[in-house]
Every structure is written in C-alpha cells, then in structure tokens.
Amino acid sequence: MKNKYIWEDPKTVYINKEKGHAIAMPFDSVDDALSGEQSKYKQSLNGKWKFFWQRGLDNQPDGFEKPGYDVSNWDEIS
C-alpha cells in the first residue's frame, strides 16, 4: 500500500529538518571539559536583537553592517 502522505514514509526523515550533528564546545583542558561546568567560550544569543526587514537586496541601508550605524528606529525581536 502506498503512503497517503510523504511524512508517513519511514524512509523520509529530512523534510524541513536539520540533519543530526554534534556540537563541539572548546575547553582549555580535559579537566575543564570533564568538570560539568559550561565552557567560558559559550556565548548566549538570547535577548533582544534589532531587526530590519526588507524584500530583496535592492535599496539596502548604506553602512548598516558597521558598528555605530543608527538602528534606533529598527524593530526588536527576541
């Protein structure tokens, strides 16, 4: 019997899904890695981010990628 929906096929596992991977976090020593503490190199990206949405690449704000660019009128996203 043919499956009615593609997600019912057990061979289909990667539709709109990232393939499995391992995250490697650096530590200064083996003892630090085995301590159970977080790596001092881990940086959270949680918080508020300034966000400017536009359709396509035409008419981008000049210099938006530079540190000091005024983004005070941009929206914020979490």
mmCIF file of C-alpha atoms in Angstrom:
data_model
loop_
_atom_site.group_PDB
_atom_site.id
_atom_site.type_symbol
_atom_site.label_atom_id
_atom_site.label_comp_id
_atom_site.label_asym_id
_atom_site.label_seq_id
_atom_site.Cartn_x
_atom_site.Cartn_y
_atom_site.Cartn_z
ATOM 1 C CA MET A 1 0.000 0.000 0.000
ATOM 2 C CA LYS A 2 1.341 3.419 -0.959
ATOM 3 C CA ASN A 3 1.518 6.066 1.782
ATOM 4 C CA LYS A 4 -1.073 8.814 1.557
ATOM 5 C CA TYR A 5 1.298 11.489 2.893
ATOM 6 C CA ILE A 6 5.059 11.806 2.361
ATOM 7 C CA TRP A 7 5.696 12.004 6.138
ATOM 8 C CA GLU A 8 4.137 8.556 6.568
ATOM 9 C CA ASP A 9 7.024 7.008 4.613
ATOM 10 C CA PRO A 10 9.602 5.811 7.193
ATOM 11 C CA LYS A 11 12.413 6.445 4.680
ATOM 12 C CA THR A 12 11.564 10.162 4.638
ATOM 13 C CA VAL A 13 13.207 11.829 7.627
ATOM 14 C CA TYR A 14 14.703 15.146 6.461
ATOM 15 C CA ILE A 15 11.882 17.391 5.255
ATOM 16 C CA ASN A 16 12.217 20.850 6.831
ATOM 17 C CA LYS A 17 14.612 19.367 9.380
ATOM 18 C CA GLU A 18 18.287 19.876 10.050
ATOM 19 C CA LYS A 19 20.378 16.730 9.809
ATOM 20 C CA GLY A 20 21.707 15.421 13.116
ATOM 21 C CA HIS A 21 25.018 16.800 14.312
ATOM 22 C CA ALA A 22 27.146 17.117 17.412
ATOM 23 C CA ILE A 23 28.033 20.449 18.968
ATOM 24 C CA ALA A 24 31.720 20.669 19.871
ATOM 25 C CA MET A 25 32.462 23.203 22.609
ATOM 26 C CA PRO A 26 36.086 24.181 23.258
ATOM 27 C CA PHE A 27 37.672 23.970 26.723
ATOM 28 C CA ASP A 28 41.148 24.889 27.886
ATOM 29 C CA SER A 29 41.873 21.450 29.338
ATOM 30 C CA VAL A 30 40.478 17.956 29.690
ATOM 31 C CA ASP A 31 39.797 18.642 33.377
ATOM 32 C CA ASP A 32 37.731 21.730 32.472
ATOM 33 C CA ALA A 33 35.771 19.707 29.916
ATOM 34 C CA LEU A 34 35.016 16.956 32.430
ATOM 35 C CA SER A 35 34.107 19.343 35.267
ATOM 36 C CA GLY A 36 30.460 19.655 34.223
ATOM 37 C CA GLU A 37 30.724 23.449 34.051
ATOM 38 C CA GLN A 38 29.905 25.370 30.876
ATOM 39 C CA SER A 39 32.760 26.409 28.642
ATOM 40 C CA LYS A 40 33.871 30.009 29.131
ATOM 41 C CA TYR A 41 33.746 30.261 25.336
ATOM 42 C CA LYS A 42 29.984 29.703 25.157
ATOM 43 C CA GLN A 43 28.059 32.879 24.400
ATOM 44 C CA SER A 44 24.283 33.045 24.605
ATOM 45 C CA LEU A 45 22.449 34.789 21.785
ATOM 46 C CA ASN A 46 19.264 35.094 23.857
ATOM 47 C CA GLY A 47 17.863 38.567 24.285
ATOM 48 C CA LYS A 48 16.594 41.405 22.140
ATOM 49 C CA TRP A 49 18.001 41.942 18.646
ATOM 50 C CA LYS A 50 17.476 44.890 16.334
ATOM 51 C CA PHE A 51 15.766 43.762 13.143
ATOM 52 C CA PHE A 52 15.225 45.433 9.770
ATOM 53 C CA TRP A 53 13.204 43.522 7.207
ATOM 54 C CA GLN A 54 13.105 44.336 3.541
ATOM 55 C CA ARG A 55 12.204 42.398 0.435
ATOM 56 C CA GLY A 56 15.254 41.651 -1.733
ATOM 57 C CA LEU A 57 18.700 43.227 -1.815
ATOM 58 C CA ASP A 58 17.837 46.482 -3.576
ATOM 59 C CA ASN A 59 17.877 49.715 -1.553
ATOM 60 C CA GLN A 60 19.746 48.358 1.459
ATOM 61 C CA PRO A 61 20.628 50.993 4.044
ATOM 62 C CA ASP A 62 24.208 52.164 3.383
ATOM 63 C CA GLY A 63 26.683 51.110 6.063
ATOM 64 C CA PHE A 64 24.199 49.076 8.123
ATOM 65 C CA GLU A 65 26.879 46.451 8.841
ATOM 66 C CA LYS A 66 29.241 48.911 10.534
ATOM 67 C CA PRO A 67 29.404 49.244 14.336
ATOM 68 C CA GLY A 68 27.932 52.719 15.105
ATOM 69 C CA TYR A 69 25.162 52.578 12.480
ATOM 70 C CA ASP A 70 21.968 54.096 13.930
ATOM 71 C CA VAL A 71 19.432 51.278 14.347
ATOM 72 C CA SER A 72 17.266 53.092 16.887
ATOM 73 C CA ASN A 73 14.263 53.076 14.544
ATOM 74 C CA TRP A 74 14.553 49.336 13.738
ATOM 75 C CA ASP A 75 12.146 46.838 15.321
ATOM 76 C CA GLU A 76 13.277 44.466 18.067
ATOM 77 C CA ILE A 77 12.814 40.706 18.087
ATOM 78 C CA SER A 78 13.527 38.171 20.808
#
